[in-house]
Coordinates of C-alpha atoms in Angstrom, one line a residue:
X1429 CA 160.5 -32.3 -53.8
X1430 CA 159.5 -34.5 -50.9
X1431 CA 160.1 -38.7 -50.5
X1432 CA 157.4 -40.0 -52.9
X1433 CA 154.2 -40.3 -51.4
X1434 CA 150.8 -42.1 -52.5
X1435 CA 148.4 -40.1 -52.8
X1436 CA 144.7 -41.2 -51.2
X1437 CA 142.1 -38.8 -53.1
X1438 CA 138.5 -38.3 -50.8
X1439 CA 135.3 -38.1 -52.9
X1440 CA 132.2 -39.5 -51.8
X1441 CA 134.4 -41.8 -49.2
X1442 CA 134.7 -39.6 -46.4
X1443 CA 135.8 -41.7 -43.9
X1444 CA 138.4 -43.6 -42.4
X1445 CA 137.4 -46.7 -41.3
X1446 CA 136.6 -49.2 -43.5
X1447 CA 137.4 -47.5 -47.1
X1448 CA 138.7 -49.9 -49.5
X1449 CA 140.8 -47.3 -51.5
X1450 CA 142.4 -45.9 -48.5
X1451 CA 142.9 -49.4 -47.2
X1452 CA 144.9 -50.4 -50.5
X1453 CA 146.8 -46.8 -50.1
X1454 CA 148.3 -47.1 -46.8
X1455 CA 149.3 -50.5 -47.6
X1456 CA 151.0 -49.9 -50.6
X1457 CA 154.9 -49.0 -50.0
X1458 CA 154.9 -45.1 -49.8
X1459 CA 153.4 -43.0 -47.1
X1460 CA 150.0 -41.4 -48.0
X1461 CA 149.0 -38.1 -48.3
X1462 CA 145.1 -37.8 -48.3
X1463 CA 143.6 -35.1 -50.4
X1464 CA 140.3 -33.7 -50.9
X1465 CA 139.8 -31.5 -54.3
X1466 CA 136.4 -29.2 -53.9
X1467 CA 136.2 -29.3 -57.4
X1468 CA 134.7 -26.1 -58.8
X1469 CA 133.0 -27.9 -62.1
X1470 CA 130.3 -28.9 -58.7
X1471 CA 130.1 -26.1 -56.5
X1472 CA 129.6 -23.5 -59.0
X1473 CA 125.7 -25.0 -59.8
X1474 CA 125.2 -24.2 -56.0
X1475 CA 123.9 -21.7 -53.9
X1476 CA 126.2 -20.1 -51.6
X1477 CA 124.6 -21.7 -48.4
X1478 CA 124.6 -24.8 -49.6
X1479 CA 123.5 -27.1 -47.2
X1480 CA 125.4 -29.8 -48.4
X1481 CA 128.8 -28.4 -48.7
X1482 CA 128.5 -26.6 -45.0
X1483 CA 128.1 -31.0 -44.1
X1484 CA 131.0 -31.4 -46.4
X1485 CA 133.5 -29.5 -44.7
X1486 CA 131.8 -30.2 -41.3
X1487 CA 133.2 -33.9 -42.1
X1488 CA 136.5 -32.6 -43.7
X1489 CA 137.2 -30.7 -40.4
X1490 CA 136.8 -33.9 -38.5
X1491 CA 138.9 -36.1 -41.0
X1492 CA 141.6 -33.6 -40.6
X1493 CA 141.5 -33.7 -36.8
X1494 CA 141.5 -37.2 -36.7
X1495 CA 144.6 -37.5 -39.2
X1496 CA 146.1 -34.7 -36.9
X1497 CA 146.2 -37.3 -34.0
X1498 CA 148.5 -39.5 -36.1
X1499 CA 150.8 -36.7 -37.2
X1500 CA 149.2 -36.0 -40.7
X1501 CA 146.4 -33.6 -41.9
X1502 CA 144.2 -33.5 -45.0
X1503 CA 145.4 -31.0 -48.0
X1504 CA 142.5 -29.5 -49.6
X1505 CA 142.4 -27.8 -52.5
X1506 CA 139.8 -26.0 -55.2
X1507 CA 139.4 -25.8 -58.3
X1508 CA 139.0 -27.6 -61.6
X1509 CA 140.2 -31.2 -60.8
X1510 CA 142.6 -31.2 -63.9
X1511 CA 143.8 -27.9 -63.1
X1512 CA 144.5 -28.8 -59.6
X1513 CA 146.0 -32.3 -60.2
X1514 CA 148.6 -30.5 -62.4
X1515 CA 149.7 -28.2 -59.4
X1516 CA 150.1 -31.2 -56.9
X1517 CA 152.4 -32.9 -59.3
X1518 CA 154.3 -30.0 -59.2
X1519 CA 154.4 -30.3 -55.4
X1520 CA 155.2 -33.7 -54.8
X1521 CA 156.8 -37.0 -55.7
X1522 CA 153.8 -38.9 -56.4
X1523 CA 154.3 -43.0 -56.9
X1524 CA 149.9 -44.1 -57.2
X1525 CA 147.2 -42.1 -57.0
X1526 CA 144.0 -44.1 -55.0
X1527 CA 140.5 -43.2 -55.0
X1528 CA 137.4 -44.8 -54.5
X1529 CA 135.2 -45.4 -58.1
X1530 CA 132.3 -42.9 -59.1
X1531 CA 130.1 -44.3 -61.6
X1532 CA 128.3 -41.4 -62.5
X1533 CA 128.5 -39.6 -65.9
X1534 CA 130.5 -36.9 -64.8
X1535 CA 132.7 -39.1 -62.5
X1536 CA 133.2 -41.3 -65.2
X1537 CA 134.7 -38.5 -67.3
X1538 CA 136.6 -36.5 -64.6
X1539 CA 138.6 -40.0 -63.4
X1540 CA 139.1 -40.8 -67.3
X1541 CA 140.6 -37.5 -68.0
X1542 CA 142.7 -37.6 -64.7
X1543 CA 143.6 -41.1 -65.0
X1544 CA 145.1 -40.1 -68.6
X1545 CA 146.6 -36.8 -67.7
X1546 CA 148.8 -38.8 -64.6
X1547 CA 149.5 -42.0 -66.9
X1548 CA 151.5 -39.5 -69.1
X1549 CA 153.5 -38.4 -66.2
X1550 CA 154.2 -41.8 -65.5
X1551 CA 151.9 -41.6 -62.1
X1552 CA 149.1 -44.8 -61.7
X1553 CA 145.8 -44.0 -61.0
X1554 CA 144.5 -46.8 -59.1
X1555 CA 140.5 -47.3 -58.5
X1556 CA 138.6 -49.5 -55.9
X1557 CA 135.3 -50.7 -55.8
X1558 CA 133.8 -49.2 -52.4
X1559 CA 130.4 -48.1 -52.6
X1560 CA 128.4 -50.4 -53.7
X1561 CA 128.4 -54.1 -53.2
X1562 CA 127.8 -55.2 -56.8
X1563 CA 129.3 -52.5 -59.4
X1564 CA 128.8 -51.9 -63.3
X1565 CA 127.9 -55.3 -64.9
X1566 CA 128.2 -57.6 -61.6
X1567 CA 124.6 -58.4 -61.6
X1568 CA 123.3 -59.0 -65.5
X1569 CA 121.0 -61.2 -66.8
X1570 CA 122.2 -64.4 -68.1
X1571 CA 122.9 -62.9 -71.3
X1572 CA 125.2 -60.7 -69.8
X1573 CA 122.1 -57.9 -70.5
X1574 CA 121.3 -55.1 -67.9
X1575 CA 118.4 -55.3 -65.6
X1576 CA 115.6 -52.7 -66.0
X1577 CA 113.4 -54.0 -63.3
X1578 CA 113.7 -54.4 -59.7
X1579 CA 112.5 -57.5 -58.8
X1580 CA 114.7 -60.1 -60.7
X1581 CA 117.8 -57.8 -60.3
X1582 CA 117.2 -58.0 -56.5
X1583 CA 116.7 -62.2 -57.2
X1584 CA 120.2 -62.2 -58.7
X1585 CA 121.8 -59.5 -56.4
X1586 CA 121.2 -62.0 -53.3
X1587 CA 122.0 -64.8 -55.1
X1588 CA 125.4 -63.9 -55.6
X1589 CA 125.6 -62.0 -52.4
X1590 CA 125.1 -65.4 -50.4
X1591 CA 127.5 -66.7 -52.9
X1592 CA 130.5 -65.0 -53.4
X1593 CA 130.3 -62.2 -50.6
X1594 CA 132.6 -62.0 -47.6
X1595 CA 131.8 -58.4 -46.1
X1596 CA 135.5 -58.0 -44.6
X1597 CA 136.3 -55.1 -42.8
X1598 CA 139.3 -53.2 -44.2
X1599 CA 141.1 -52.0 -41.1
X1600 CA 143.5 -49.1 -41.3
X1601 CA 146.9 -48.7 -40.7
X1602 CA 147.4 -45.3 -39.0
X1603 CA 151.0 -45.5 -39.0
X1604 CA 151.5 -45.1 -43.1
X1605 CA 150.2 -41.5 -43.2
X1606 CA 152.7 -39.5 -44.5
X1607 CA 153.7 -36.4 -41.8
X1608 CA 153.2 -32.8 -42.7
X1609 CA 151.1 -30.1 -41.4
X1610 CA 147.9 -28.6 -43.5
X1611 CA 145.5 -25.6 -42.7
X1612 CA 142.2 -26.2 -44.1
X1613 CA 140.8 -23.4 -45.6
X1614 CA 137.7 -21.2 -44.8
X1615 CA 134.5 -22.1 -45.7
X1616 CA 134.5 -18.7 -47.1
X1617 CA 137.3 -19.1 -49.1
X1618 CA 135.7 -22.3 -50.9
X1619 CA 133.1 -19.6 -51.7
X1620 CA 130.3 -21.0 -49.2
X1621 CA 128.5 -19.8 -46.4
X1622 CA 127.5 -22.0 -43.3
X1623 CA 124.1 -23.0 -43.7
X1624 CA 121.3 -22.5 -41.6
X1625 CA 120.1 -26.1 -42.2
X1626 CA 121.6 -29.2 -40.2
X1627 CA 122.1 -32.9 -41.0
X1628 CA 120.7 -34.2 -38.4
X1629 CA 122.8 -37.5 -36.5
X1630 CA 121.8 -40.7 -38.0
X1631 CA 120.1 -43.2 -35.6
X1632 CA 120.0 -47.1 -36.6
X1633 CA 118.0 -48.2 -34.0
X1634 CA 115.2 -47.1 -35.9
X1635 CA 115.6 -49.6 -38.4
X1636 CA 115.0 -52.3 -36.2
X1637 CA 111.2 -52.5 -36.9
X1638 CA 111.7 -50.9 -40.3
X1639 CA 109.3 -52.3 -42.3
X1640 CA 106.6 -51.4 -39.7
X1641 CA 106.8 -47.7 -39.6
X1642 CA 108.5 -46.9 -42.6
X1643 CA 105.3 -45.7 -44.1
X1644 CA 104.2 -42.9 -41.5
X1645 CA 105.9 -39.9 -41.4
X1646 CA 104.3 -38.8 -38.5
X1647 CA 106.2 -41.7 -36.6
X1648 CA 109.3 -40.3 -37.6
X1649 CA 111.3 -43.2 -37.1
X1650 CA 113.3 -43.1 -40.2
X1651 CA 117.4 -43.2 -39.3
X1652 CA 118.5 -40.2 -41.2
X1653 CA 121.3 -42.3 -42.8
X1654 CA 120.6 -41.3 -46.2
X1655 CA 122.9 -38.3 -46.1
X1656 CA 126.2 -39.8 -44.1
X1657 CA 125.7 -42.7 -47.2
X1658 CA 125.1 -40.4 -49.9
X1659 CA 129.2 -38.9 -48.7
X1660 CA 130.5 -42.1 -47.5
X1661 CA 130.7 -41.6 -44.0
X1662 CA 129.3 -44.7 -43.3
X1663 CA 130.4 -47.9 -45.3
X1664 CA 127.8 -49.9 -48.0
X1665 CA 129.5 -53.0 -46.5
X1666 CA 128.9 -52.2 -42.7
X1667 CA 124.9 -51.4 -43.2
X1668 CA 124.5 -54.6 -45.1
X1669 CA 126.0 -56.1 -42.2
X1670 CA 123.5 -54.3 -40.1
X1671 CA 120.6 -54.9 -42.5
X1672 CA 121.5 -58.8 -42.5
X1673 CA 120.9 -59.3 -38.8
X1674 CA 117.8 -56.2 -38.3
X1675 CA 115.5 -56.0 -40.8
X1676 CA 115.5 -57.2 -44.9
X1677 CA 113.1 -54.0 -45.9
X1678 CA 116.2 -51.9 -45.1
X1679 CA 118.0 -54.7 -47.1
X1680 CA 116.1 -54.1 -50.2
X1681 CA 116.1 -50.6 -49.9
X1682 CA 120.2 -50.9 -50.2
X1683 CA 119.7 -53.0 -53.6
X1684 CA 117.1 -50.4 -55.4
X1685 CA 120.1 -48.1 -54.4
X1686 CA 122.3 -50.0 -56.5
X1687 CA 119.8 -51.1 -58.6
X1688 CA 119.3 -47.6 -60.1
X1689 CA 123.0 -46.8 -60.2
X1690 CA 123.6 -49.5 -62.3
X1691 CA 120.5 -48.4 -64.1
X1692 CA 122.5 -45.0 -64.4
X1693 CA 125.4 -46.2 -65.4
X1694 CA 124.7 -48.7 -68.5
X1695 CA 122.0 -46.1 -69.7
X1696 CA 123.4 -42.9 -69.0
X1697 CA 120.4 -41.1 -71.4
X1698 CA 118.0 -41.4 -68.5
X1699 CA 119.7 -38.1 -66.8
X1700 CA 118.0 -36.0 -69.3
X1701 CA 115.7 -38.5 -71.5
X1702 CA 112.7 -40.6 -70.3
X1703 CA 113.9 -44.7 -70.2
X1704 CA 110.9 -45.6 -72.0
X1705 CA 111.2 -43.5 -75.1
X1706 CA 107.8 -43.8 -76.1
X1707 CA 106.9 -41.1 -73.4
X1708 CA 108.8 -38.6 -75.0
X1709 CA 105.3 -37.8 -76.6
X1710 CA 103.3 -36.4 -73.7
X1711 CA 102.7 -33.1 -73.8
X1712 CA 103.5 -31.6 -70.3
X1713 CA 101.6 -28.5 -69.5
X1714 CA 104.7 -27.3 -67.5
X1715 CA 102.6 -24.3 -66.2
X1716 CA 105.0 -22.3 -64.2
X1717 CA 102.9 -20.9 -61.6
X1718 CA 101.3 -24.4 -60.4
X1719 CA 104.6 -25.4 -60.5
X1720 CA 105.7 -22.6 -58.5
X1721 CA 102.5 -23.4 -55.8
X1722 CA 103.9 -27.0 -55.8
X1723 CA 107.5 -25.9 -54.9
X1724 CA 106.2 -23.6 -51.6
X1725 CA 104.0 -26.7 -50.4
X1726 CA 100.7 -24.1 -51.5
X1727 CA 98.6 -26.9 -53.7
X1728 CA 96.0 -27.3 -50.7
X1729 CA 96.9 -30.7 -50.6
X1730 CA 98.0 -31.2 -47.2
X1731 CA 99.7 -34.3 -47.7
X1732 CA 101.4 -32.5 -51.2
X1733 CA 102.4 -29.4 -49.2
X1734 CA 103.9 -30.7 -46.0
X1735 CA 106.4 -32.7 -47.5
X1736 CA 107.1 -29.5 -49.1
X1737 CA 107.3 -27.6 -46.5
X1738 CA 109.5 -29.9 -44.6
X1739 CA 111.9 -30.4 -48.0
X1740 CA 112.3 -26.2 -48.1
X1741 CA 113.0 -26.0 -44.0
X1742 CA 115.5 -29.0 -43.6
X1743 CA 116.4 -30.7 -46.5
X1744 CA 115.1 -33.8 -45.7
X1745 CA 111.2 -35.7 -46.9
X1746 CA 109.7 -38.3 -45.5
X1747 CA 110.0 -41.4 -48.1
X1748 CA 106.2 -41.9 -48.4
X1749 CA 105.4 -38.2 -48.9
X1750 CA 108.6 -38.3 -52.1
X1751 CA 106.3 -40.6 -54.1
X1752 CA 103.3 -38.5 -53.2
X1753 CA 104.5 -34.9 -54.1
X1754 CA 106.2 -36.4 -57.2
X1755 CA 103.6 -38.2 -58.3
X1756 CA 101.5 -35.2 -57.9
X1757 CA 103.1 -32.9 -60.1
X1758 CA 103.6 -35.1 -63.2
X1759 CA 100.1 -36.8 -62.9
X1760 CA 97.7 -34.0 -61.3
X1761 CA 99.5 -31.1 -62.9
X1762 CA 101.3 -33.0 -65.7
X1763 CA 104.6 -31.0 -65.4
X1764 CA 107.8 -32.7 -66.8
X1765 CA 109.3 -34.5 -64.1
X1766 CA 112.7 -33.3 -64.9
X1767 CA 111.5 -30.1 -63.1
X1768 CA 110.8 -31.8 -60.2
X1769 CA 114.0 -34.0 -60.4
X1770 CA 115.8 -30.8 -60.2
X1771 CA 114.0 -28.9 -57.7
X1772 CA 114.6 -32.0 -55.6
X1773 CA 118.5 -32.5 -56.6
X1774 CA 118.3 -28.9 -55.4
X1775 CA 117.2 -28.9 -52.2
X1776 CA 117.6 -33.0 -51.0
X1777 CA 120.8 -33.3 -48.2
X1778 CA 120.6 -36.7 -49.3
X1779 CA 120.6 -36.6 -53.1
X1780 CA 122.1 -38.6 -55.3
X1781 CA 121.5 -38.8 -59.3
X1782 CA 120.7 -42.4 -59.5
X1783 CA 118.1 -42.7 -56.9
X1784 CA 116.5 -39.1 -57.6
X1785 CA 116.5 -39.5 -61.2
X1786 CA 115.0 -43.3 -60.7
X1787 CA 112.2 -42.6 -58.4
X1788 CA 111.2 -39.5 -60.5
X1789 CA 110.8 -41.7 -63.5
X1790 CA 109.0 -44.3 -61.5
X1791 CA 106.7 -41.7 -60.6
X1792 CA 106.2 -40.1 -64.1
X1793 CA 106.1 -43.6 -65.6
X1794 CA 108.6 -43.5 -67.7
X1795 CA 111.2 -45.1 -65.9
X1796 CA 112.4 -48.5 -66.5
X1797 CA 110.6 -50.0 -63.6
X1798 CA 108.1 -47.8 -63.4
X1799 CA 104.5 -47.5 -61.6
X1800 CA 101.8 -47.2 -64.7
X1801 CA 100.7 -44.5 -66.2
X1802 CA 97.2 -45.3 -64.9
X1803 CA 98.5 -45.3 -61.6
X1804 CA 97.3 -42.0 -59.5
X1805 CA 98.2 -41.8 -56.1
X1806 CA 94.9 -39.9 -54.4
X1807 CA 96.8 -37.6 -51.6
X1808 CA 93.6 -37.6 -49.7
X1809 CA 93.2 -41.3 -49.4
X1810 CA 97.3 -41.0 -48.9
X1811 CA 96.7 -38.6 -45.7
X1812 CA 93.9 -40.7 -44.5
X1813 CA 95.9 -43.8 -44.6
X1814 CA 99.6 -42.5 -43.6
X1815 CA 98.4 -39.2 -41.2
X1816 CA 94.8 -39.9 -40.3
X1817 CA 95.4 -37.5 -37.2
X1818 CA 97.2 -34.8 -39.0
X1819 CA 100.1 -35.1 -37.1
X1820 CA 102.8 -34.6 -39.6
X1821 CA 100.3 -32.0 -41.2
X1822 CA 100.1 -29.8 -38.8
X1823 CA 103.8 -29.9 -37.7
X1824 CA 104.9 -28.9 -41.4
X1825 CA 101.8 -26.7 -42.2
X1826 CA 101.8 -23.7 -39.7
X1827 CA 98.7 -22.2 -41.1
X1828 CA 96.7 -25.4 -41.6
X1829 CA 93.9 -24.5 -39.1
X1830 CA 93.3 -20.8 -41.0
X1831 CA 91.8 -19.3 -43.8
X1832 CA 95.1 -18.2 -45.4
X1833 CA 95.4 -22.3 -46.0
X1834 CA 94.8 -22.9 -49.6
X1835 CA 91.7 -24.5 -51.5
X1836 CA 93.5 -27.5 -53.8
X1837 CA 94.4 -26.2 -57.1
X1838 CA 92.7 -28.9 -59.1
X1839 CA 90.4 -31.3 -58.0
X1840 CA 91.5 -35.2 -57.7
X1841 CA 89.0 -37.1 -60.4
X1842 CA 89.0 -34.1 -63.0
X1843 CA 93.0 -34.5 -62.3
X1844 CA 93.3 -38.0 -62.6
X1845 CA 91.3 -38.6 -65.8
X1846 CA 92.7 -35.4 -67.4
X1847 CA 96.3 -37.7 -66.5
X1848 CA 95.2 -41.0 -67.8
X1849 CA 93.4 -39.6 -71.0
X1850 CA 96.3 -37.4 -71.8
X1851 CA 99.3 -40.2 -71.0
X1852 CA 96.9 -43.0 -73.7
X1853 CA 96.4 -40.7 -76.1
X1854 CA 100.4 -39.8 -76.6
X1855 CA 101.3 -43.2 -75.8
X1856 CA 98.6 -45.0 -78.6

């Protein structure tokens, strides 16, 4: 056995700077050992070239350089979290264990099992509030009620922001890491291969007229952020800094982020059940081979299939063109949109359950802020409006300009109506 140590756990925090959890840790009395767990209960849903976890360990790489400049590494380990905190007990003389919190339903389970199984061995398991400004039940309704729609939430979300906020930095203290040495392990060995697909390096000077070009995809001035704040390389706190002083669309796109994980996490149902349970009567066609046109960007909507397209080569769609594709598939082809959601949670670098499952169900309509049913975005009128040149078209679709490019599968009007006849007849 070593001198006791606190142990700092890594999630979806992986940085340094600014990480309230870690702050707390090296602050606390004992040195701290940082840890990252590639827990097994996740990986094993994914393919082996896993975009996401190649960008995982890319980041773990540099954490562990970064710690090796202060005499310290980062342990890693694999396996079934439970499993694997039993072995580390075994290994060292643990006073705390800090992490950042996870509100989703599986976090929520995993941190109350591990959090029970360390309390018996007399070790506290201390969590922090880091990645989100307002958590749980911070912003509620007078009544102390959840919101379920956007608007008001946001109302009361600034509210107390201008109120009670004070976005402090939470500066490190390199000097409390405990010293020891650590290998990280292969990429292979975690079971992975590197991935042929890149996150590209986020740029924040596109926000600055945000809310002007947001819209086109063409442009492509979005900042590529979403995936460094999906694994906490960049802090909530920071970008709402930077929102505050560039641009307040970017602002409110950070609420409806925790806007639908708070959704998430007082009404957990919504990962596999509509919100609005009255649409659990529409009968989906759920015909596999439109779907399967839909999923290779082949519905001869070019607006439909280059977001596609783009989503299959990088990992990454345009904003505008998420609503458009989803929207798509549960209104012109009427498949679930749980099939959609998890083609998507497949293939996005930036997904997250909240947001993925939320905008589906605002697409499908049965979300709790949802667009209605009677709502059908035209992808023609979309293209003409966002793409009028065929700019992003033609940079996703290769064979745009030939015959080999597809008729559309199912014309707009007979679509729409077939949509907004079938949604009022289950929902009457």
């Amino acid at each position: 056995m070593t001198n006791k140590v606190a142990i700092f756990w890594f999630r979806r925090d992986l940085r340094l700077e600014d990480n309230v959890a870690l702050f707390n840790a090296l602050n606390s009395s004992n040195k701290v050992l940082p840890i990252f767990i590639f827990d097994e209960e996740i990986l094993d849903k994914l393919p082996e070239n896993d975009a996401r976890v190649s960008f995982i360990y890319q980041t773990l790489q540099q954490l562990d350089t970064d710690l090796k400049a202060v005499g310290s590494s980062l342990l890693i380990k694999k396996g079934n979290p439970l499993e694997v905190w039993k072995t580390i007990i075994s290994e060292f003389d643990i006073s705390a264990v800090y992490t950042n919190k996870d509100y989703e339903p599986y976090g929520l389970q995993r941190d109350a099992e591990i959090s029970d199984f360390l309390k018996s061995k007399s070790i506290d398991f201390l969590s922090y509030k880091d990645q989100v400004i307002f958590e749980e039940a911070e912003v509620t309704k007078n009544d102390g009620l959840p919101y379920t729609v956007y608007t008001p939430y946001k109302n009361k979300w600034l509210q107390k922001f201008n109120a009670e906020v004070d976005l402090k930095n939470h500066a490190i203290n390199f000097n409390n890491f405990h010293q020891f040495t650590s290998e990280i392990p292969s990429l292979k060995f975690i079971g992975f291969n590197e991935s042929s697909i890149k996150v590209p390096p986020y740029n924040l000077s596109n926000l600055a007229n945000y809310d002007e070009v947001r819209d086109f995809p063409f442009i492509d001035k979005t900042s590529y952020l979403s995936p460094y704040f999906r694994f906490g390389l960049v802090s909530v706190r920071k970008m709402v800094q930077f929102a505050l002083k560039t641009n307040a669309t970017f602002l409110n796109e950070l609420i409806w982020r925790e806007f639908f994980m708070q959704v998430l996490f007082h009404f957990p149902k919504v990962v596999t059940n509509n919100f609005k349970q009255k649409y659990d009567a529409i009968p989906w066609r759920n015909n596999e081979a439109e779907f399967e046109k839909w999923c290779k960007g082949e519905t001869g909507y070019p607006m439909v299939d280059a977001g596609m397209r783009q989503l299959n080569k990088t990992g990454y769609m345009h904003n505008r063109v998420r609503m458009i594709t989803a929207g798509f598939l549960c209104k012109h082809l009427l498949i679930d949109w749980r099939w959609g959601e998890a083609y998507f949670a497949e293939k996005l670098l930036d997904y997250e359950l909240s947001a993925n499952n939320g905008n589906w169900q605002w697409a499908a309509g049965t979300g709790c802020d949802a667009a209605p049913y009677f709502r059908v975005f035209n992808p023609e009128a979309q293209l003409k409006k966002f793409d009028k040149d065929l700019q992003y078209i033609r940079k996703w679709i290769e064979n745009f300009d030939e015959l080999t490019y597809p008729q559309p599968m199912v014309e707009h009007n007979f679509a729409r109506e077939r949509a907004i006849s079938t949604y009022k007849e289950a929902l009457n």
